[in-house]
Amino acid sequence: MNTQRGNSAQASIGELALRLVAADTDGWTPEGVKAAGAEMGWVWKEGAHGPVLVTGRAAGDARPRPVGEYEKRYVHGESYVEIAVPLATPAPDAAAQAAAFRAAKDEVTAVLGDPSVMGSHGDMGPFYDSEPDWGAPFLRWRGRANTLELRAGKAGPELVLQPTDPAENWFWRQGVGEEHSISGFFGSNRDEANIGLGFPGGWTARSWETVTRSLGDFLGALPAEATALGVRFAMPFYGRNSRSAPLLFEVVCGDRLSIGCFVPDDVDAAALGWGTVAEHPRTAAVFADDDPKWRVDAGGPGEPKGRALAEMLVATARAAGVSEPTDLIVGGEACYVDGYSLTFYGLGLPTG
């Protein structure tokens, strides 16, 4: 047992991922979860806030999550819904957290291949969990019985072994159409592992205040989440008026967030807060010097002022003749990112 614990404590993130995928939880029974921990060389211990598996790893002990009040509606005989293993404890700032997540992603991908699911939990994770302020990216290697998830934990990235059905059942049943009923974004690729994967219905923003909140949350976290996931977003937004639906904004985000504005000439963009390439020189690497004329460089991980950016975009859209939230449309091109088909549930905006 001590030898196993030593090996587990020293295992790389990639090795840990392989061992978790191979673990047998016997249907997530109490005995099965304890036995799976023992096979990893971990010691079961009852803690003040529930059971822990003492791993000997520097980032901390693993946490089996028993079925409780918020989980019981979504299980079918499982007694536990996950084993979460901390991987690192970086500094709390967004840049450090995103970098640690990306490093873990690279190690897991090297041994398991590309994840079948990619996304962000937004401000509400499975079973109504709150999420870190800097962002909530996640990746999943989906299996028929069990799924391995890399997620942003409260203190740093975590590898989470979970039964596939409960978390997906929870997600599916959030599609009730109420504002903010689903947050974040969710994407899947063409991996055969995704056969049978269900997608809930979304919700529609009914007021400009709702759009401001949802767009602010999204933009504020986007550079950190894009950096963590290792992807680049290119998102056109169209504004439907009484005559047509022209391009209004282009949101581009890799390790920095840049937003271009194609506002009509009769709108005072400068008064609304937009600048030119002279004021935002970093945008020259994203947009041509004068196309669009108006733009903003919102910064890297942790730097965007999400609420202020959203207020500027909403004010600009309304000044350009967009009268209702349902007339601000996310271009369909935005939904294809690095081989994944994405749904931006948390925005509450139509896609077209």
GROMACS .gro file of C-alpha atoms in nm:
model
  352
    1MET     CA    1   0.000   0.000   0.000
    2ASN     CA    2   0.274   0.247   0.086
    3THR     CA    3   0.451   0.172  -0.241
    4GLN     CA    4   0.130   0.238  -0.433
    5ARG     CA    5   0.075   0.562  -0.247
    6GLY     CA    6   0.427   0.673  -0.327
    7ASN     CA    7   0.377   0.600  -0.695
    8SER     CA    8   0.045   0.783  -0.697
    9ALA     CA    9   0.191   1.083  -0.520
   10GLN     CA   10   0.469   1.111  -0.778
   11ALA     CA   11   0.263   1.028  -1.088
   12SER     CA   12   0.252   1.290  -1.361
   13ILE     CA   13  -0.081   1.443  -1.459
   14GLY     CA   14  -0.085   1.227  -1.771
   15GLU     CA   15  -0.020   0.911  -1.572
   16LEU     CA   16  -0.288   1.009  -1.323
   17ALA     CA   17  -0.537   1.058  -1.608
   18LEU     CA   18  -0.465   0.710  -1.743
   19ARG     CA   19  -0.511   0.553  -1.401
   20LEU     CA   20  -0.839   0.735  -1.341
   21VAL     CA   21  -0.978   0.629  -1.678
   22ALA     CA   22  -0.890   0.268  -1.594
   23ALA     CA   23  -1.045   0.282  -1.245
   24ASP     CA   24  -1.335   0.047  -1.168
   25THR     CA   25  -1.592   0.210  -0.938
   26ASP     CA   26  -1.837  -0.083  -0.962
   27GLY     CA   27  -2.129   0.140  -1.058
   28TRP     CA   28  -2.027   0.410  -0.808
   29THR     CA   29  -2.130   0.211  -0.504
   30PRO     CA   30  -1.970   0.303  -0.169
   31GLU     CA   31  -1.763  -0.014  -0.179
   32GLY     CA   32  -1.666   0.043  -0.542
   33VAL     CA   33  -1.547   0.400  -0.484
   34LYS     CA   34  -1.343   0.295  -0.181
   35ALA     CA   35  -1.190   0.007  -0.377
   36ALA     CA   36  -1.106   0.236  -0.670
   37GLY     CA   37  -0.927   0.469  -0.430
   38ALA     CA   38  -0.737   0.179  -0.276
   39GLU     CA   39  -0.627   0.065  -0.623
   40MET     CA   40  -0.483   0.414  -0.676
   41GLY     CA   41  -0.292   0.374  -0.350
   42TRP     CA   42  -0.511   0.629  -0.170
   43VAL     CA   43  -0.643   0.602   0.185
   44TRP     CA   44  -1.009   0.668   0.267
   45LYS     CA   45  -1.069   0.913   0.550
   46GLU     CA   46  -1.384   1.071   0.690
   47GLY     CA   47  -1.334   1.447   0.701
   48ALA     CA   48  -1.528   1.732   0.858
   49HIS     CA   49  -1.691   1.814   0.524
   50GLY     CA   50  -1.727   1.463   0.387
   51PRO     CA   51  -1.495   1.180   0.282
   52VAL     CA   52  -1.149   1.237   0.137
   53LEU     CA   53  -0.897   1.010  -0.027
   54VAL     CA   54  -0.551   1.086   0.107
   55THR     CA   55  -0.330   1.092  -0.203
   56GLY     CA   56   0.002   1.227  -0.081
   57ARG     CA   57   0.003   1.466  -0.378
   58ALA     CA   58   0.130   1.819  -0.320
   59ALA     CA   59  -0.188   1.979  -0.459
   60GLY     CA   60  -0.408   1.808  -0.201
   61ASP     CA   61  -0.629   1.509  -0.142
   62ALA     CA   62  -0.902   1.371  -0.366
   63ARG     CA   63  -1.267   1.436  -0.281
   64PRO     CA   64  -1.534   1.173  -0.347
   65ARG     CA   65  -1.871   1.349  -0.378
   66PRO     CA   66  -2.162   1.155  -0.229
   67VAL     CA   67  -2.513   1.193  -0.365
   68GLY     CA   68  -2.693   1.460  -0.165
   69GLU     CA   69  -2.994   1.687  -0.193
   70TYR     CA   70  -2.880   1.854  -0.516
   71GLU     CA   71  -2.768   1.535  -0.688
   72LYS     CA   72  -3.036   1.279  -0.602
   73ARG     CA   73  -3.277   1.375  -0.883
   74TYR     CA   74  -3.015   1.301  -1.147
   75VAL     CA   75  -2.875   0.962  -1.047
   76HIS     CA   76  -2.990   0.609  -1.120
   77GLY     CA   77  -2.843   0.403  -0.840
   78GLU     CA   78  -2.505   0.576  -0.805
   79SER     CA   79  -2.402   0.666  -0.449
   80TYR     CA   80  -2.130   0.907  -0.566
   81VAL     CA   81  -2.119   1.149  -0.859
   82GLU     CA   82  -1.745   1.217  -0.880
   83ILE     CA   83  -1.393   1.184  -0.746
   84ALA     CA   84  -1.213   1.519  -0.784
   85VAL     CA   85  -0.833   1.524  -0.774
   86PRO     CA   86  -0.652   1.861  -0.740
   87LEU     CA   87  -0.359   1.895  -0.980
   88ALA     CA   88  -0.194   2.226  -0.890
   89THR     CA   89  -0.235   2.529  -0.665
   90PRO     CA   90  -0.126   2.827  -0.876
   91ALA     CA   91  -0.158   3.189  -0.771
   92PRO     CA   92  -0.523   3.301  -0.764
   93ASP     CA   93  -0.499   3.553  -1.049
   94ALA     CA   94  -0.665   3.467  -1.380
   95ALA     CA   95  -0.342   3.447  -1.580
   96ALA     CA   96  -0.182   3.196  -1.342
   97GLN     CA   97  -0.499   2.986  -1.318
   98ALA     CA   98  -0.543   2.979  -1.696
   99ALA     CA   99  -0.179   2.882  -1.751
  100ALA     CA  100  -0.204   2.597  -1.499
  101PHE     CA  101  -0.520   2.467  -1.665
  102ARG     CA  102  -0.357   2.482  -2.009
  103ALA     CA  103  -0.051   2.294  -1.884
  104ALA     CA  104  -0.274   2.022  -1.740
  105LYS     CA  105  -0.472   2.007  -2.065
  106ASP     CA  106  -0.155   1.952  -2.265
  107GLU     CA  107  -0.045   1.665  -2.040
  108VAL     CA  108  -0.381   1.489  -2.047
  109THR     CA  109  -0.424   1.536  -2.422
  110ALA     CA  110  -0.080   1.387  -2.481
  111VAL     CA  111  -0.198   1.053  -2.337
  112LEU     CA  112  -0.573   1.049  -2.406
  113GLY     CA  113  -0.597   1.248  -2.729
  114ASP     CA  114  -0.828   1.540  -2.792
  115PRO     CA  115  -1.122   1.574  -2.553
  116SER     CA  116  -1.464   1.497  -2.697
  117VAL     CA  117  -1.632   1.788  -2.518
  118MET     CA  118  -1.511   2.143  -2.452
  119GLY     CA  119  -1.677   2.435  -2.282
  120SER     CA  120  -1.725   2.663  -1.986
  121HIS     CA  121  -1.963   2.605  -1.698
  122GLY     CA  122  -2.013   2.981  -1.665
  123ASP     CA  123  -2.121   3.082  -1.316
  124MET     CA  124  -2.312   2.758  -1.245
  125GLY     CA  125  -2.163   2.412  -1.272
  126PRO     CA  126  -2.325   2.069  -1.248
  127PHE     CA  127  -2.559   2.021  -0.953
  128TYR     CA  128  -2.578   2.400  -0.905
  129ASP     CA  129  -2.216   2.445  -0.796
  130SER     CA  130  -2.071   2.796  -0.797
  131GLU     CA  131  -1.766   2.843  -1.017
  132PRO     CA  132  -1.435   3.037  -0.987
  133ASP     CA  133  -1.454   3.410  -1.060
  134TRP     CA  134  -1.176   3.402  -1.320
  135GLY     CA  135  -1.351   3.149  -1.545
  136ALA     CA  136  -1.488   2.797  -1.553
  137PRO     CA  137  -1.336   2.611  -1.850
  138PHE     CA  138  -1.374   2.236  -1.874
  139LEU     CA  139  -1.276   1.951  -2.105
  140ARG     CA  140  -1.426   1.604  -2.109
  141TRP     CA  141  -1.307   1.268  -2.232
  142ARG     CA  142  -1.648   1.106  -2.249
  143GLY     CA  143  -1.702   0.735  -2.199
  144ARG     CA  144  -2.012   0.520  -2.197
  145ALA     CA  145  -2.003   0.453  -1.822
  146ASN     CA  146  -1.752   0.707  -1.688
  147THR     CA  147  -1.620   1.042  -1.807
  148LEU     CA  148  -1.295   1.214  -1.717
  149GLU     CA  149  -1.324   1.591  -1.684
  150LEU     CA  150  -1.052   1.852  -1.650
  151ARG     CA  151  -1.211   2.150  -1.482
  152ALA     CA  152  -1.124   2.473  -1.307
  153GLY     CA  153  -1.148   2.406  -0.935
  154LYS     CA  154  -1.166   2.662  -0.659
  155ALA     CA  155  -0.787   2.661  -0.606
  156GLY     CA  156  -0.661   2.528  -0.939
  157PRO     CA  157  -0.720   2.268  -1.211
  158GLU     CA  158  -0.871   1.935  -1.112
  159LEU     CA  159  -0.914   1.598  -1.280
  160VAL     CA  160  -1.259   1.463  -1.208
  161LEU     CA  161  -1.370   1.106  -1.267
  162GLN     CA  162  -1.749   1.093  -1.282
  163PRO     CA  163  -2.028   0.861  -1.392
  164THR     CA  164  -2.135   0.990  -1.733
  165ASP     CA  165  -2.511   1.000  -1.686
  166PRO     CA  166  -2.574   1.215  -1.375
  167ALA     CA  167  -2.389   1.531  -1.487
  168GLU     CA  168  -2.533   1.503  -1.838
  169ASN     CA  169  -2.880   1.442  -1.697
  170TRP     CA  170  -2.846   1.754  -1.481
  171PHE     CA  171  -2.735   1.960  -1.783
  172TRP     CA  172  -3.018   1.833  -2.003
  173ARG     CA  173  -3.281   1.917  -1.743
  174GLN     CA  174  -3.168   2.279  -1.709
  175GLY     CA  175  -3.318   2.352  -2.053
  176VAL     CA  176  -3.637   2.499  -1.909
  177GLY     CA  177  -3.620   2.830  -2.096
  178GLU     CA  178  -3.590   3.056  -1.791
  179GLU     CA  179  -3.338   3.340  -1.808
  180HIS     CA  180  -2.991   3.230  -1.691
  181SER     CA  181  -3.108   2.869  -1.649
  182ILE     CA  182  -2.790   2.758  -1.831
  183SER     CA  183  -2.463   2.951  -1.820
  184GLY     CA  184  -2.137   2.928  -2.011
  185PHE     CA  185  -2.095   2.749  -2.344
  186PHE     CA  186  -2.084   2.385  -2.451
  187GLY     CA  187  -1.915   2.225  -2.749
  188SER     CA  188  -1.867   1.876  -2.887
  189ASN     CA  189  -1.665   1.729  -3.172
  190ARG     CA  190  -1.729   1.433  -3.404
  191ASP     CA  191  -1.567   1.179  -3.174
  192GLU     CA  192  -1.761   0.851  -3.164
  193ALA     CA  193  -1.763   0.890  -2.786
  194ASN     CA  194  -2.031   1.158  -2.832
  195ILE     CA  195  -2.287   0.921  -2.983
  196GLY     CA  196  -2.599   0.962  -2.768
  197LEU     CA  197  -2.489   1.296  -2.622
  198GLY     CA  198  -2.794   1.515  -2.563
  199PHE     CA  199  -2.822   1.893  -2.585
  200PRO     CA  200  -3.076   2.095  -2.384
  201GLY     CA  201  -3.281   2.380  -2.519
  202GLY     CA  202  -3.153   2.727  -2.446
  203TRP     CA  203  -3.313   3.042  -2.312
  204THR     CA  204  -3.380   3.387  -2.454
  205ALA     CA  205  -3.289   3.720  -2.296
  206ARG     CA  206  -3.604   3.926  -2.243
  207SER     CA  207  -3.447   4.259  -2.149
  208TRP     CA  208  -3.140   4.466  -2.227
  209GLU     CA  209  -3.036   4.436  -1.863
  210THR     CA  210  -3.027   4.058  -1.903
  211VAL     CA  211  -2.815   4.096  -2.217
  212THR     CA  212  -2.580   4.332  -2.034
  213ARG     CA  213  -2.533   4.089  -1.748
  214SER     CA  214  -2.486   3.778  -1.962
  215LEU     CA  215  -2.260   3.949  -2.215
  216GLY     CA  216  -2.055   4.107  -1.937
  217ASP     CA  217  -1.999   3.773  -1.767
  218PHE     CA  218  -1.900   3.616  -2.098
  219LEU     CA  219  -1.657   3.887  -2.211
  220GLY     CA  220  -1.499   3.929  -1.869
  221ALA     CA  221  -1.388   3.565  -1.855
  222LEU     CA  222  -1.325   3.503  -2.225
  223PRO     CA  223  -0.948   3.571  -2.251
  224ALA     CA  224  -0.876   3.351  -1.949
  225GLU     CA  225  -1.100   3.072  -2.075
  226ALA     CA  226  -0.965   3.089  -2.430
  227THR     CA  227  -0.609   3.077  -2.294
  228ALA     CA  228  -0.692   2.784  -2.067
  229LEU     CA  229  -0.863   2.587  -2.344
  230GLY     CA  230  -0.601   2.679  -2.604
  231VAL     CA  231  -0.854   2.804  -2.861
  232ARG     CA  232  -0.936   3.125  -3.047
  233PHE     CA  233  -1.284   3.270  -3.076
  234ALA     CA  234  -1.402   3.480  -3.372
  235MET     CA  235  -1.759   3.591  -3.312
  236PRO     CA  236  -1.956   3.825  -3.538
  237PHE     CA  237  -2.263   3.994  -3.390
  238TYR     CA  238  -2.534   4.123  -3.624
  239GLY     CA  239  -2.792   4.387  -3.540
  240ARG     CA  240  -3.134   4.358  -3.697
  241ASN     CA  241  -3.306   4.690  -3.759
  242SER     CA  242  -3.615   4.785  -3.958
  243ARG     CA  243  -3.435   4.734  -4.290
  244SER     CA  244  -3.164   4.468  -4.257
  245ALA     CA  245  -2.926   4.291  -4.018
  246PRO     CA  246  -2.577   4.432  -4.076
  247LEU     CA  247  -2.259   4.327  -3.900
  248LEU     CA  248  -2.217   4.537  -3.584
  249PHE     CA  249  -1.936   4.378  -3.384
  250GLU     CA  250  -1.653   4.131  -3.429
  251VAL     CA  251  -1.534   3.974  -3.103
  252VAL     CA  252  -1.194   3.809  -3.145
  253CYS     CA  253  -1.024   3.641  -2.852
  254GLY     CA  254  -0.721   3.422  -2.804
  255ASP     CA  255  -0.490   3.532  -2.525
  256ARG     CA  256  -0.631   3.887  -2.559
  257LEU     CA  257  -0.981   4.019  -2.624
  258SER     CA  258  -1.029   4.258  -2.916
  259ILE     CA  259  -1.366   4.392  -3.032
  260GLY     CA  260  -1.425   4.567  -3.362
  261CYS     CA  261  -1.727   4.790  -3.421
  262PHE     CA  262  -1.891   4.843  -3.762
  263VAL     CA  263  -2.127   5.115  -3.645
  264PRO     CA  264  -2.313   5.333  -3.900
  265ASP     CA  265  -2.159   5.673  -3.972
  266ASP     CA  266  -2.445   5.859  -3.804
  267VAL     CA  267  -2.364   5.702  -3.466
  268ASP     CA  268  -2.104   5.880  -3.250
  269ALA     CA  269  -1.885   5.579  -3.170
  270ALA     CA  270  -1.624   5.780  -2.983
  271ALA     CA  271  -1.887   5.914  -2.745
  272LEU     CA  272  -1.996   5.557  -2.675
  273GLY     CA  273  -1.643   5.459  -2.573
  274TRP     CA  274  -1.487   5.319  -2.892
  275GLY     CA  275  -1.134   5.408  -3.000
  276THR     CA  276  -0.917   5.374  -3.309
  277VAL     CA  277  -0.601   5.177  -3.379
  278ALA     CA  278  -0.400   5.474  -3.253
  279GLU     CA  279  -0.560   5.434  -2.911
  280HIS     CA  280  -0.558   5.054  -2.919
  281PRO     CA  281  -0.240   4.962  -3.111
  282ARG     CA  282  -0.251   4.594  -3.011
  283THR     CA  283  -0.562   4.555  -3.227
  284ALA     CA  284  -0.348   4.610  -3.539
  285ALA     CA  285  -0.253   4.242  -3.516
  286VAL     CA  286  -0.624   4.150  -3.532
  287PHE     CA  287  -0.792   4.407  -3.758
  288ALA     CA  288  -0.671   4.619  -4.049
  289ASP     CA  289  -0.583   4.977  -3.953
  290ASP     CA  290  -0.912   5.120  -4.080
  291ASP     CA  291  -1.145   4.820  -4.108
  292PRO     CA  292  -1.315   4.853  -3.876
  293LYS     CA  293  -1.228   5.209  -3.781
  294TRP     CA  294  -1.365   5.164  -3.429
  295ARG     CA  295  -1.232   4.902  -3.193
  296VAL     CA  296  -1.115   4.828  -2.839
  297ASP     CA  297  -0.837   4.618  -2.690
  298ALA     CA  298  -0.989   4.477  -2.370
  299GLY     CA  299  -0.677   4.294  -2.249
  300GLY     CA  300  -0.571   3.946  -2.150
  301PRO     CA  301  -0.676   3.704  -1.876
  302GLY     CA  302  -0.837   3.885  -1.584
  303GLU     CA  303  -0.815   4.228  -1.749
  304PRO     CA  304  -1.145   4.290  -1.936
  305LYS     CA  305  -1.406   4.497  -1.755
  306GLY     CA  306  -1.692   4.276  -1.862
  307ARG     CA  307  -1.982   4.488  -1.739
  308ALA     CA  308  -1.845   4.809  -1.892
  309LEU     CA  309  -1.779   4.637  -2.225
  310ALA     CA  310  -2.130   4.492  -2.230
  311GLU     CA  311  -2.284   4.831  -2.152
  312MET     CA  312  -2.088   4.982  -2.442
  313LEU     CA  313  -2.198   4.710  -2.686
  314VAL     CA  314  -2.562   4.733  -2.580
  315ALA     CA  315  -2.564   5.113  -2.604
  316THR     CA  316  -2.403   5.093  -2.948
  317ALA     CA  317  -2.650   4.832  -3.072
  318ARG     CA  318  -2.945   5.041  -2.956
  319ALA     CA  319  -2.799   5.356  -3.113
  320ALA     CA  320  -2.767   5.161  -3.440
  321GLY     CA  321  -3.138   5.082  -3.438
  322VAL     CA  322  -3.149   4.742  -3.267
  323SER     CA  323  -3.470   4.774  -3.071
  324GLU     CA  324  -3.506   4.435  -2.899
  325PRO     CA  325  -3.260   4.187  -2.742
  326THR     CA  326  -3.377   3.921  -2.987
  327ASP     CA  327  -3.248   4.142  -3.270
  328LEU     CA  328  -2.887   4.114  -3.151
  329ILE     CA  329  -2.772   3.796  -3.323
  330VAL     CA  330  -2.459   3.584  -3.280
  331GLY     CA  331  -2.332   3.486  -3.624
  332GLY     CA  332  -2.342   3.115  -3.693
  333GLU     CA  333  -1.973   3.125  -3.786
  334ALA     CA  334  -1.894   3.175  -3.418
  335CYS     CA  335  -2.023   2.828  -3.334
  336TYR     CA  336  -1.734   2.638  -3.495
  337VAL     CA  337  -1.414   2.654  -3.293
  338ASP     CA  338  -1.115   2.426  -3.348
  339GLY     CA  339  -1.324   2.128  -3.458
  340TYR     CA  340  -1.596   2.175  -3.196
  341SER     CA  341  -1.955   2.279  -3.254
  342LEU     CA  342  -2.045   2.526  -2.979
  343THR     CA  343  -2.366   2.657  -2.829
  344PHE     CA  344  -2.332   2.981  -2.633
  345TYR     CA  345  -2.605   2.901  -2.382
  346GLY     CA  346  -2.511   3.170  -2.132
  347LEU     CA  347  -2.561   3.462  -2.372
  348GLY     CA  348  -2.934   3.410  -2.419
  349LEU     CA  349  -2.904   3.552  -2.773
  350PRO     CA  350  -3.026   3.401  -3.101
  351THR     CA  351  -2.778   3.248  -3.344
  352GLY     CA  352  -2.809   3.285  -3.716
   0.00000   0.00000   0.00000
